[in-house]
CSV table of C-alpha atoms in Angstrom, one decimal:
chain,number,residue,atom,x,y,z
A,1,VAL,CA,0.0,0.0,0.0
A,2,ILE,CA,1.3,3.5,-0.9
A,3,ALA,CA,-0.1,6.5,0.7
A,4,ALA,CA,0.5,10.0,-0.5
A,5,VAL,CA,-0.3,13.0,1.6
A,6,ALA,CA,0.3,16.7,1.0
A,7,LEU,CA,1.9,18.5,4.0
A,8,PRO,CA,-0.4,21.2,5.2
A,9,GLY,CA,0.6,24.9,5.8
A,10,VAL,CA,4.0,25.2,4.2
A,11,PRO,CA,4.4,29.0,4.0
A,12,GLU,CA,5.5,31.0,1.1
A,13,VAL,CA,9.2,30.5,0.9
A,14,ARG,CA,11.7,33.3,0.4
A,15,PRO,CA,15.4,33.4,-0.5
A,16,GLY,CA,17.5,32.4,2.5
A,17,ASP,CA,14.6,30.6,4.3
A,18,ASP,CA,15.4,27.4,6.1
A,19,LEU,CA,13.4,25.1,3.9
A,20,ALA,CA,14.2,22.0,5.9
A,21,ALA,CA,12.7,23.6,9.0
A,22,LEU,CA,9.6,24.7,7.2
A,23,LEU,CA,9.1,21.2,5.8
A,24,ALA,CA,9.7,19.6,9.2
A,25,ASP,CA,7.1,21.9,10.8
A,26,ALA,CA,4.6,21.1,8.1
A,27,ALA,CA,5.3,17.4,8.4
A,28,ALA,CA,4.8,17.5,12.2
A,29,ARG,CA,1.2,18.7,11.6
A,30,ALA,CA,0.7,15.5,9.4
A,31,GLY,CA,2.2,12.9,11.9
A,32,GLY,CA,5.8,13.6,11.1
A,33,LEU,CA,8.4,11.9,8.8
A,34,GLU,CA,9.8,8.4,9.2
A,35,PRO,CA,13.1,7.2,7.9
A,36,ARG,CA,11.6,5.1,5.1
A,37,ASP,CA,9.3,7.9,3.9
A,38,VAL,CA,9.9,9.7,0.7
A,39,LEU,CA,9.2,13.4,0.7
A,40,CYS,CA,8.6,14.9,-2.8
A,41,VAL,CA,9.3,18.6,-2.9
A,42,ALA,CA,8.4,20.8,-5.8
A,43,HIS,CA,11.6,22.4,-7.0
A,44,LYS,CA,10.1,25.9,-6.9
A,45,VAL,CA,10.4,26.0,-3.1
A,46,VAL,CA,13.9,24.6,-3.2
A,47,SER,CA,14.9,27.2,-5.8
A,48,LYS,CA,13.4,30.0,-3.9
A,49,ALA,CA,15.1,29.0,-0.7
A,50,GLU,CA,18.4,28.8,-2.5
A,51,GLY,CA,17.9,32.2,-4.2
A,52,ARG,CA,17.6,30.8,-7.7
A,53,VAL,CA,15.2,33.5,-8.6
A,54,VAL,CA,15.8,36.2,-11.2
A,55,ARG,CA,14.3,39.7,-11.3
A,56,LEU,CA,13.5,40.4,-14.9
A,57,ALA,CA,14.4,44.1,-14.4
A,58,ASP,CA,18.0,43.0,-13.9
A,59,VAL,CA,18.1,41.1,-17.2
A,60,GLU,CA,19.7,42.7,-20.4
A,61,PRO,CA,18.3,40.7,-23.4
A,62,GLY,CA,20.8,39.9,-26.1
A,63,GLU,CA,20.3,39.8,-29.8
A,64,GLN,CA,18.7,36.3,-30.1
A,65,ALA,CA,16.4,37.0,-27.2
A,66,ARG,CA,15.3,40.3,-28.7
A,67,ARG,CA,14.6,38.7,-32.0
A,68,TRP,CA,12.6,35.9,-30.7
A,69,GLY,CA,10.8,38.1,-28.3
A,70,ALA,CA,9.7,40.4,-31.2
A,71,ALA,CA,8.7,37.4,-33.4
A,72,TRP,CA,6.7,35.8,-30.6
A,73,ASP,CA,5.4,39.0,-28.8
A,74,ARG,CA,7.0,37.8,-25.5
A,75,ASP,CA,9.2,39.5,-23.0
A,76,PRO,CA,12.7,39.2,-24.4
A,77,ARG,CA,14.2,39.4,-20.9
A,78,GLN,CA,12.4,36.1,-20.1
A,79,ILE,CA,13.8,34.5,-23.1
A,80,GLN,CA,17.2,35.7,-22.2
A,81,VAL,CA,16.9,33.9,-18.8
A,82,VAL,CA,16.0,30.7,-20.6
A,83,LEU,CA,19.0,31.1,-22.9
A,84,ASP,CA,21.3,31.6,-19.9
A,85,GLU,CA,20.0,28.4,-18.3
A,86,ALA,CA,20.2,26.4,-21.5
A,87,ALA,CA,23.2,24.3,-22.6
A,88,GLU,CA,21.4,23.8,-25.9
A,89,VAL,CA,18.2,24.9,-27.6
A,90,VAL,CA,16.8,21.5,-28.8
A,91,ARG,CA,13.7,22.9,-30.6
A,92,ALA,CA,12.3,26.4,-30.8
A,93,GLU,CA,8.7,25.5,-30.7
A,94,GLY,CA,7.6,29.1,-31.0
A,95,PRO,CA,5.3,31.4,-29.0
A,96,GLY,CA,7.5,31.6,-25.9
A,97,ARG,CA,8.4,27.9,-25.8
A,98,LEU,CA,11.9,26.7,-26.2
A,99,ILE,CA,12.7,23.1,-25.7
A,100,CYS,CA,16.1,23.2,-24.1
A,101,ARG,CA,18.8,20.9,-22.7
A,102,THR,CA,19.8,22.3,-19.4
A,103,ARG,CA,23.3,22.1,-18.0
A,104,HIS,CA,22.0,19.2,-15.8
A,105,GLY,CA,21.1,17.3,-19.1
A,106,PHE,CA,17.3,17.7,-18.6
A,107,VAL,CA,15.5,18.3,-21.8
A,108,CYS,CA,12.4,20.4,-21.0
A,109,ALA,CA,10.5,23.5,-22.0
A,110,ASN,CA,12.2,26.8,-21.3
A,111,ALA,CA,15.2,25.2,-19.6
A,112,GLY,CA,13.0,24.9,-16.4
A,113,VAL,CA,12.5,28.5,-16.1
A,114,ASP,CA,9.0,29.4,-14.8
A,115,ARG,CA,7.2,32.5,-13.9
A,116,SER,CA,4.0,30.9,-12.5
A,117,ASN,CA,3.8,31.0,-8.6
A,118,ALA,CA,7.2,32.8,-8.7
A,119,GLY,CA,6.1,35.0,-5.9
A,120,GLY,CA,6.0,38.2,-8.0
A,121,ASP,CA,5.1,39.2,-11.5
A,122,ASP,CA,8.7,40.4,-12.2
A,123,LEU,CA,10.2,37.2,-11.1
A,124,ALA,CA,11.5,33.9,-12.9
A,125,ILE,CA,12.4,30.8,-11.0
A,126,LEU,CA,15.2,28.7,-12.2
A,127,LEU,CA,16.0,25.1,-11.4
A,128,PRO,CA,18.4,24.5,-8.6
A,129,VAL,CA,22.2,24.5,-9.6
A,130,ASP,CA,22.5,20.9,-8.4
A,131,PRO,CA,19.0,19.4,-7.5
A,132,ASP,CA,20.6,16.2,-6.3
A,133,ALA,CA,22.8,18.1,-3.8
A,134,SER,CA,19.6,20.0,-2.8
A,135,ALA,CA,17.9,16.7,-2.2
A,136,ARG,CA,20.9,15.3,-0.2
A,137,ARG,CA,20.9,18.4,2.1
A,138,LEU,CA,17.2,18.0,2.8
A,139,ARG,CA,17.6,14.4,3.4
A,140,ALA,CA,20.3,15.0,6.0
A,141,GLU,CA,18.1,17.5,7.9
A,142,LEU,CA,14.8,15.6,7.5
A,143,GLY,CA,16.0,12.1,8.0
A,144,CYS,CA,13.9,10.6,5.1
A,145,ALA,CA,14.4,10.1,1.4
A,146,VAL,CA,13.8,13.2,-0.6
A,147,VAL,CA,12.9,13.8,-4.2
A,148,VAL,CA,13.0,17.3,-5.8
A,149,THR,CA,10.4,17.5,-8.6
A,150,ASP,CA,9.4,19.5,-11.7
A,151,SER,CA,6.6,19.0,-14.3
A,152,PHE,CA,8.0,18.2,-17.8
A,153,GLY,CA,6.2,18.0,-21.0
A,154,ARG,CA,6.6,14.9,-23.2
A,155,PRO,CA,7.3,14.9,-26.9
A,156,TRP,CA,4.5,12.6,-28.0
A,157,ARG,CA,2.0,13.0,-25.2
A,158,ILE,CA,-0.2,15.9,-24.2
A,159,GLY,CA,0.2,17.5,-20.7
A,160,GLN,CA,3.0,17.5,-18.2
A,161,ALA,CA,4.0,14.9,-15.8
A,162,GLU,CA,6.0,15.5,-12.6
A,163,ILE,CA,9.5,14.0,-12.7
A,164,ALA,CA,12.5,13.8,-10.4
A,165,VAL,CA,15.1,16.4,-10.9
A,166,GLY,CA,16.8,15.6,-7.7
A,167,CYS,CA,16.9,12.6,-5.4
A,168,ALA,CA,18.6,11.3,-2.3
A,169,GLY,CA,17.9,8.1,-0.4
A,170,LEU,CA,15.7,6.5,-3.0
A,171,VAL,CA,16.6,4.2,-5.8
A,172,PRO,CA,16.2,6.4,-8.9
A,173,VAL,CA,16.0,3.4,-11.3
A,174,ASP,CA,15.1,-0.1,-10.5
A,175,ASP,CA,17.1,-2.2,-12.9
A,176,TRP,CA,15.5,-5.5,-13.7
A,177,ARG,CA,17.5,-6.4,-16.7
A,178,GLY,CA,18.9,-9.9,-16.5
A,179,ARG,CA,16.2,-11.0,-14.1
A,180,SER,CA,13.5,-13.4,-15.3
A,181,ASP,CA,9.7,-13.1,-15.7
A,182,ARG,CA,7.3,-15.6,-14.3
A,183,ASP,CA,7.6,-17.7,-17.4
A,184,GLY,CA,11.4,-17.8,-16.9
A,185,HIS,CA,11.8,-15.5,-20.0
A,186,GLU,CA,14.5,-12.9,-19.5
A,187,LEU,CA,13.1,-9.4,-19.0
A,188,GLN,CA,14.9,-7.3,-21.7
A,189,ALA,CA,14.2,-3.6,-21.1
A,190,THR,CA,12.7,-3.4,-17.7
A,191,MET,CA,14.2,-0.4,-15.9
A,192,ILE,CA,11.6,1.3,-13.8
A,193,ALA,CA,12.0,5.0,-13.3
A,194,VAL,CA,11.0,4.8,-9.5
A,195,ALA,CA,11.9,8.4,-8.7
A,196,ASP,CA,9.9,9.8,-11.6
A,197,GLN,CA,6.9,7.7,-10.7
A,198,ALA,CA,7.2,8.8,-7.1
A,199,ALA,CA,7.2,12.4,-8.3
A,200,ALA,CA,4.1,11.7,-10.5
A,201,ALA,CA,2.3,10.0,-7.6
A,202,ALA,CA,3.0,12.9,-5.3
A,203,ASP,CA,1.8,15.4,-7.8
A,204,LEU,CA,-1.6,13.8,-7.8
A,205,ALA,CA,-1.9,14.5,-4.0
A,206,ARG,CA,-1.2,18.2,-4.0
A,207,GLY,CA,-3.2,21.2,-5.1
A,208,LYS,CA,-1.1,23.4,-7.4
A,209,ASP,CA,-3.2,26.4,-6.4
A,210,ARG,CA,-3.3,25.6,-2.7
A,211,GLY,CA,0.3,26.1,-2.0
A,212,GLU,CA,1.2,22.5,-1.3
A,213,PRO,CA,4.7,22.0,-2.5
A,214,ALA,CA,5.6,18.9,-0.5
A,215,VAL,CA,4.0,15.5,-0.4
A,216,ARG,CA,4.9,12.5,1.9
A,217,LEU,CA,4.9,9.1,0.3
A,218,ARG,CA,4.7,6.2,2.6
A,219,GLY,CA,5.1,2.6,1.4
A,220,LEU,CA,8.1,2.9,-0.8
A,221,GLY,CA,10.5,1.4,1.8
A,222,ALA,CA,11.7,-1.2,-0.6
A,223,HIS,CA,13.3,1.5,-2.7
A,224,VAL,CA,14.7,3.6,0.2
A,225,THR,CA,18.4,3.3,0.7
A,226,ASP,CA,20.8,3.8,3.6
A,227,ASP,CA,22.9,6.2,1.5
A,228,ASP,CA,22.1,9.1,-0.7
A,229,GLY,CA,22.6,6.9,-3.9
A,230,PRO,CA,23.3,8.2,-7.4
A,231,GLY,CA,20.5,10.8,-7.5
A,232,ALA,CA,18.3,11.8,-10.3
A,233,ALA,CA,21.4,12.4,-12.5
A,234,ALA,CA,21.1,8.5,-13.0
A,235,LEU,CA,17.8,9.3,-14.9
A,236,VAL,CA,19.4,11.5,-17.5
A,237,ARG,CA,20.0,9.7,-20.8
A,238,ALA,CA,23.5,10.3,-22.1
A,239,LEU,CA,23.8,12.7,-25.0
A,240,ASP,CA,25.3,10.0,-27.2
A,241,GLN,CA,22.1,7.8,-26.6
A,242,ASP,CA,19.8,10.6,-27.6
A,243,LEU,CA,18.1,9.3,-30.8
A,244,PHE,CA,16.1,12.6,-31.3
A,245,ARG,CA,18.9,15.2,-31.6
B,1,VAL,CA,-4.7,11.5,0.6
B,2,ILE,CA,-4.2,9.1,-2.2
B,3,ALA,CA,-3.9,5.4,-1.4
B,4,ALA,CA,-2.7,2.9,-3.9
B,5,VAL,CA,-3.3,-0.9,-3.2
B,6,ALA,CA,-2.4,-3.8,-5.5
B,7,LEU,CA,-5.4,-6.2,-5.8
B,8,PRO,CA,-4.4,-9.6,-4.4
B,9,GLY,CA,-4.8,-13.0,-6.2
B,10,VAL,CA,-5.7,-12.0,-9.8
B,11,PRO,CA,-5.1,-15.4,-11.6
B,12,GLU,CA,-3.1,-15.8,-14.8
B,13,VAL,CA,-5.5,-14.5,-17.5
B,14,ARG,CA,-6.2,-16.4,-20.7
B,15,PRO,CA,-7.9,-15.5,-23.9
B,16,GLY,CA,-11.7,-15.4,-23.5
B,17,ASP,CA,-11.5,-15.0,-19.7
B,18,ASP,CA,-14.1,-12.7,-18.1
B,19,LEU,CA,-11.5,-10.1,-16.9
B,20,ALA,CA,-14.0,-7.8,-15.2
B,21,ALA,CA,-15.2,-10.8,-13.0
B,22,LEU,CA,-11.6,-11.7,-12.2
B,23,LEU,CA,-10.8,-8.2,-11.2
B,24,ALA,CA,-14.0,-7.8,-9.2
B,25,ASP,CA,-13.2,-11.0,-7.3
B,26,ALA,CA,-9.8,-9.7,-6.5
B,27,ALA,CA,-11.1,-6.4,-5.4
B,28,ALA,CA,-13.6,-8.0,-3.1
B,29,ARG,CA,-10.7,-9.4,-1.2
B,30,ALA,CA,-9.3,-5.9,-0.7
B,31,GLY,CA,-12.5,-4.2,0.4
B,32,GLY,CA,-14.2,-3.9,-3.0
B,33,LEU,CA,-14.4,-1.0,-5.5
B,34,GLU,CA,-16.2,2.3,-5.0
B,35,PRO,CA,-17.6,4.6,-7.7
B,36,ARG,CA,-14.9,7.2,-7.2
B,37,ASP,CA,-12.1,4.7,-7.2
B,38,VAL,CA,-9.7,4.4,-10.1
B,39,LEU,CA,-8.7,0.9,-11.1
B,40,CYS,CA,-5.4,0.8,-13.0
B,41,VAL,CA,-5.0,-2.4,-15.0
B,42,ALA,CA,-1.8,-3.5,-16.8
B,43,HIS,CA,-2.7,-3.8,-20.5
B,44,LYS,CA,-1.2,-7.3,-20.6
B,45,VAL,CA,-4.1,-8.9,-18.8
B,46,VAL,CA,-6.5,-6.8,-21.0
B,47,SER,CA,-4.8,-7.9,-24.1
B,48,LYS,CA,-4.7,-11.6,-23.0
B,49,ALA,CA,-8.4,-11.6,-22.2
B,50,GLU,CA,-9.1,-10.0,-25.6
B,51,GLY,CA,-7.0,-12.5,-27.3
B,52,ARG,CA,-4.4,-10.0,-28.5
B,53,VAL,CA,-1.7,-12.7,-28.3
B,54,VAL,CA,0.3,-13.9,-31.3
B,55,ARG,CA,2.1,-17.3,-31.5
B,56,LEU,CA,5.4,-16.7,-33.1
B,57,ALA,CA,5.1,-20.2,-34.8
B,58,ASP,CA,2.3,-18.7,-36.8
B,59,VAL,CA,4.3,-15.7,-38.1
B,60,GLU,CA,6.0,-15.5,-41.4
B,61,PRO,CA,8.7,-12.8,-41.3
B,62,GLY,CA,9.0,-10.6,-44.4
B,63,GLU,CA,12.1,-9.2,-46.0
B,64,GLN,CA,12.7,-6.2,-43.6
B,65,ALA,CA,12.1,-8.4,-40.5
B,66,ARG,CA,14.6,-11.0,-41.7
B,67,ARG,CA,17.1,-8.3,-42.5
B,68,TRP,CA,16.9,-6.7,-39.0
B,69,GLY,CA,16.7,-10.1,-37.4
B,70,ALA,CA,19.9,-11.2,-39.0
B,71,ALA,CA,21.7,-7.9,-38.3
B,72,TRP,CA,20.6,-7.8,-34.6
B,73,ASP,CA,20.6,-11.6,-34.0
B,74,ARG,CA,17.0,-11.5,-32.9
B,75,ASP,CA,14.0,-13.6,-33.8
B,76,PRO,CA,12.7,-12.1,-37.2
B,77,ARG,CA,9.2,-13.3,-36.4
B,78,GLN,CA,9.1,-11.0,-33.3
B,79,ILE,CA,10.3,-8.1,-35.5
B,80,GLN,CA,7.6,-9.0,-38.0
B,81,VAL,CA,4.9,-8.8,-35.2
B,82,VAL,CA,6.3,-5.3,-34.3
B,83,LEU,CA,6.1,-4.1,-37.8
B,84,ASP,CA,2.5,-5.4,-38.2
B,85,GLU,CA,1.6,-3.3,-35.2
B,86,ALA,CA,3.5,-0.2,-36.2
B,87,ALA,CA,1.9,2.6,-38.3
B,88,GLU,CA,5.5,4.0,-38.6
B,89,VAL,CA,9.0,3.1,-37.4
B,90,VAL,CA,10.2,6.4,-35.8
B,91,ARG,CA,13.7,5.2,-35.0
B,92,ALA,CA,15.4,1.8,-35.4
B,93,GLU,CA,17.5,1.9,-32.2
B,94,GLY,CA,19.1,-1.4,-33.0
B,95,PRO,CA,19.5,-4.7,-31.1
B,96,GLY,CA,15.8,-5.5,-31.0
B,97,ARG,CA,14.5,-2.2,-30.3
B,98,LEU,CA,12.3,-0.3,-32.7
B,99,ILE,CA,10.8,3.0,-31.6
B,100,CYS,CA,7.4,2.9,-33.4
B,101,ARG,CA,4.3,5.0,-33.8
B,102,THR,CA,1.3,2.6,-33.2
B,103,ARG,CA,-2.0,2.9,-35.0
B,104,HIS,CA,-3.3,4.4,-31.8
B,105,GLY,CA,-0.7,7.2,-32.2
B,106,PHE,CA,1.5,6.0,-29.2
B,107,VAL,CA,5.3,6.3,-29.8
B,108,CYS,CA,6.9,3.5,-27.9
B,109,ALA,CA,9.5,0.7,-28.1
B,110,ASN,CA,8.5,-2.2,-30.3
B,111,ALA,CA,5.0,-0.9,-31.0
B,112,GLY,CA,3.9,-2.1,-27.5
B,113,VAL,CA,4.6,-5.8,-28.5
B,114,ASP,CA,6.1,-7.5,-25.4
B,115,ARG,CA,7.2,-11.1,-24.7
B,116,SER,CA,7.8,-10.8,-21.0
B,117,ASN,CA,5.1,-12.4,-18.8
B,118,ALA,CA,3.3,-13.4,-22.0
B,119,GLY,CA,2.3,-16.7,-20.6
B,120,GLY,CA,4.6,-18.7,-22.9
B,121,ASP,CA,8.0,-18.5,-24.5
B,122,ASP,CA,6.5,-18.6,-28.0
B,123,LEU,CA,4.0,-15.8,-27.3
B,124,ALA,CA,4.0,-12.1,-28.0
B,125,ILE,CA,1.4,-9.8,-26.4
B,126,LEU,CA,0.0,-6.9,-28.4
B,127,LEU,CA,-1.7,-3.7,-27.2
B,128,PRO,CA,-5.5,-3.8,-27.2
B,129,VAL,CA,-7.1,-2.8,-30.6
B,130,ASP,CA,-8.9,0.1,-28.7
B,131,PRO,CA,-7.6,0.4,-25.2
B,132,ASP,CA,-10.2,3.2,-24.5
B,133,ALA,CA,-13.0,0.9,-25.5
B,134,SER,CA,-11.4,-1.8,-23.2
B,135,ALA,CA,-11.4,0.7,-20.4
B,136,ARG,CA,-15.0,1.6,-21.0
B,137,ARG,CA,-16.1,-2.0,-21.0
B,138,LEU,CA,-14.4,-2.7,-17.7
B,139,ARG,CA,-15.8,0.5,-16.2
B,140,ALA,CA,-19.3,-0.5,-17.1
B,141,GLU,CA,-18.8,-3.9,-15.4
B,142,LEU,CA,-16.8,-2.6,-12.3
B,143,GLY,CA,-18.5,0.6,-11.6
B,144,CYS,CA,-15.4,2.7,-11.1
B,145,ALA,CA,-13.0,4.6,-13.2
B,146,VAL,CA,-10.6,2.5,-15.2
B,147,VAL,CA,-7.1,3.2,-16.6
B,148,VAL,CA,-5.4,0.7,-18.8
B,149,THR,CA,-1.6,1.0,-18.5
B,150,ASP,CA,1.7,0.2,-20.2
B,151,SER,CA,5.3,1.1,-19.5
B,152,PHE,CA,6.9,3.4,-22.0
B,153,GLY,CA,10.4,4.6,-22.3
B,154,ARG,CA,11.2,8.3,-22.6
B,155,PRO,CA,13.6,9.8,-25.2
B,156,TRP,CA,15.7,11.8,-22.8
B,157,ARG,CA,15.3,9.8,-19.6
B,158,ILE,CA,16.5,6.4,-18.4
B,159,GLY,CA,14.0,3.8,-17.5
B,160,GLN,CA,10.3,3.3,-18.2
B,161,ALA,CA,7.3,5.0,-16.6
B,162,GLU,CA,3.8,3.6,-16.6
B,163,ILE,CA,1.4,5.6,-18.7
B,164,ALA,CA,-2.3,5.5,-19.7
B,165,VAL,CA,-3.0,3.7,-23.0
B,166,GLY,CA,-6.8,3.6,-22.2
B,167,CYS,CA,-9.0,5.4,-19.8
B,168,ALA,CA,-12.7,5.7,-18.8
B,169,GLY,CA,-14.4,7.7,-16.1
B,170,LEU,CA,-11.2,9.7,-15.3
B,171,VAL,CA,-10.1,13.2,-16.6
B,172,PRO,CA,-7.2,12.2,-18.7
B,173,VAL,CA,-5.8,15.9,-18.8
B,174,ASP,CA,-6.5,18.5,-16.2
B,175,ASP,CA,-6.3,21.7,-18.3
B,176,TRP,CA,-5.3,24.7,-16.2
B,177,ARG,CA,-4.6,27.1,-19.1
B,178,GLY,CA,-6.2,30.4,-18.6
B,179,ARG,CA,-6.4,30.0,-14.9
B,180,SER,CA,-4.2,32.2,-12.7
B,181,ASP,CA,-1.5,31.3,-10.1
B,182,ARG,CA,-1.5,32.5,-6.7
B,183,ASP,CA,0.3,35.8,-7.8
B,184,GLY,CA,-2.5,36.4,-10.3
B,185,HIS,CA,-0.1,35.5,-13.1
B,186,GLU,CA,-1.7,33.5,-15.9
B,187,LEU,CA,-0.6,29.8,-15.9
B,188,GLN,CA,0.7,29.3,-19.4
B,189,ALA,CA,1.4,25.6,-20.1
B,190,THR,CA,-0.2,23.8,-17.2
B,191,MET,CA,-2.0,20.8,-18.5
B,192,ILE,CA,-1.6,17.9,-16.0
B,193,ALA,CA,-1.5,14.4,-17.4
B,194,VAL,CA,-3.7,13.0,-14.6
B,195,ALA,CA,-4.2,9.6,-16.2
B,196,ASP,CA,-0.5,9.1,-16.9
B,197,GLN,CA,0.3,10.1,-13.3
B,198,ALA,CA,-2.3,7.7,-12.0
B,199,ALA,CA,-0.7,4.9,-14.0
B,200,ALA,CA,2.7,5.8,-12.6
B,201,ALA,CA,1.4,5.9,-9.0
B,202,ALA,CA,-0.3,2.5,-9.5
B,203,ASP,CA,2.9,1.0,-10.8
B,204,LEU,CA,4.7,1.8,-7.6
B,205,ALA,CA,2.2,-0.3,-5.7
B,206,ARG,CA,2.5,-3.5,-7.7
B,207,GLY,CA,5.1,-6.2,-7.9
B,208,LYS,CA,5.9,-6.9,-11.6
B,209,ASP,CA,7.1,-10.4,-10.6
B,210,ARG,CA,4.2,-11.1,-8.2
B,211,GLY,CA,1.5,-11.2,-10.7
B,212,GLU,CA,-0.3,-8.0,-9.6
B,213,PRO,CA,-1.7,-6.4,-12.7
B,214,ALA,CA,-4.4,-4.3,-11.1
B,215,VAL,CA,-4.0,-1.5,-8.5
B,216,ARG,CA,-6.9,0.4,-6.9
B,217,LEU,CA,-6.2,4.2,-6.4
B,218,ARG,CA,-8.5,5.9,-3.8
B,219,GLY,CA,-8.5,9.7,-3.3
B,220,LEU,CA,-8.6,10.8,-7.0
B,221,GLY,CA,-12.4,11.5,-6.8
B,222,ALA,CA,-12.0,15.1,-8.0
B,223,HIS,CA,-10.9,13.8,-11.3
B,224,VAL,CA,-13.5,11.0,-11.6
B,225,THR,CA,-16.3,11.8,-14.0
B,226,ASP,CA,-19.9,10.6,-14.5
B,227,ASP,CA,-19.3,9.7,-18.1
B,228,ASP,CA,-16.5,7.8,-19.8
B,229,GLY,CA,-14.9,11.0,-21.1
B,230,PRO,CA,-12.5,11.3,-24.0
B,231,GLY,CA,-10.2,8.5,-22.9
B,232,ALA,CA,-6.4,8.2,-23.2
B,233,ALA,CA,-6.7,9.2,-26.8
B,234,ALA,CA,-6.8,12.8,-25.4
B,235,LEU,CA,-3.2,12.2,-24.3
B,236,VAL,CA,-1.8,11.6,-27.7
B,237,ARG,CA,-0.1,14.5,-29.3
B,238,ALA,CA,-1.2,15.1,-32.8
B,239,LEU,CA,1.2,14.2,-35.6
B,240,ASP,CA,1.5,17.7,-36.8
B,241,GLN,CA,2.6,18.8,-33.4
B,242,ASP,CA,5.4,16.3,-33.2
B,243,LEU,CA,8.6,18.3,-33.1
B,244,PHE,CA,10.8,15.3,-33.3
B,245,ARG,CA,9.7,13.6,-36.4
């Protein structure tokens, strides 16, 4: 049995806030955290606490950002923030939507830069510099597994699904290759993206408009580890295995 | 709060079996099904019950299947089954792995054809002909929302995540576009793939080697509908919006 519960009453997070303390307080109101729990935390509050917030007034758009901004009738400063976060623009989808590869290796819209629920109209939130390190720090403080999440689009499917951008204390990928199925037939391509599925499960339990950035998952103990583990970096497909470049 | 529980004791399913009755029996052992429950069912048992199983001994591989079979040292009959199910080969990844677009519009490895847990070494399981119709039939019998699931790889991420190939009685995509965030800023690209996330959550609760093809999700009532709804077809991105063709 897996149970997902959104932690109540996490306040608006500001740069420099002690996020672990805020999450621990909220968890205490929901019965606390146990060592084999998995706490899924929306990256937005992690990024805010870490100061990964850009004020658009401080951004000087370059040539490319001004060109796209004019063509798409979008704020060129926001486009510049996206370009600054991108290691590569994979596809320029048009009207304010750039599919980028981030420096972490994630392929996602706008390099993970987001202005919704940013805490101000002039603000853009970036992904954490090292979301696995963010997860490790939270795990050390909270004493349970931690997944830092973001919602990514998918190339062939409508809608976004929440995935793991950072992870500590949870097996990110459960590798069944080489094991046999119930017929004794070797399982060929069964690697289960546990951390991404945990992120998706958690997303179902929270209200995006209710300020519920953290969800506790209970029942995933079989995938919880004694050490931090390889993190969500293990979920990034290597560039030389990208068939869609 | 969302709770996911794998239904115990679903027997091995064979062509012609009354799957709804088998699932209802299993659900009864776990406290039954309520109208606002979402039952996630692995497509394999749906396909088996519907007779969507091919005996490789009955398959005559064509020219292309024989060529790839020889090049990759794989059974050309299995490759032929994949080609028969594919509307289009999107990428030939090599060693037995063809990324295909199925007739349903799904882009996935081997057009959804799978030999693991097929019920016999000579058997390959296909996707249901119309997984949304399969979900609607099960919903009519079981009296709760139904999602038919399969595990798909992702182009830029390691590992598979479970997604919805069929759906009835559950909002497949929760469309937030046009609504505002807590700052009053318009949410631009927020369409939540509810049915896919439900499939992922369910997958965490079942043991792939324990014969647990069905998981009951409770707590998603806000997304459960009075009618069948548009199904998982609503999650398929139109061909003319595919940026990676």
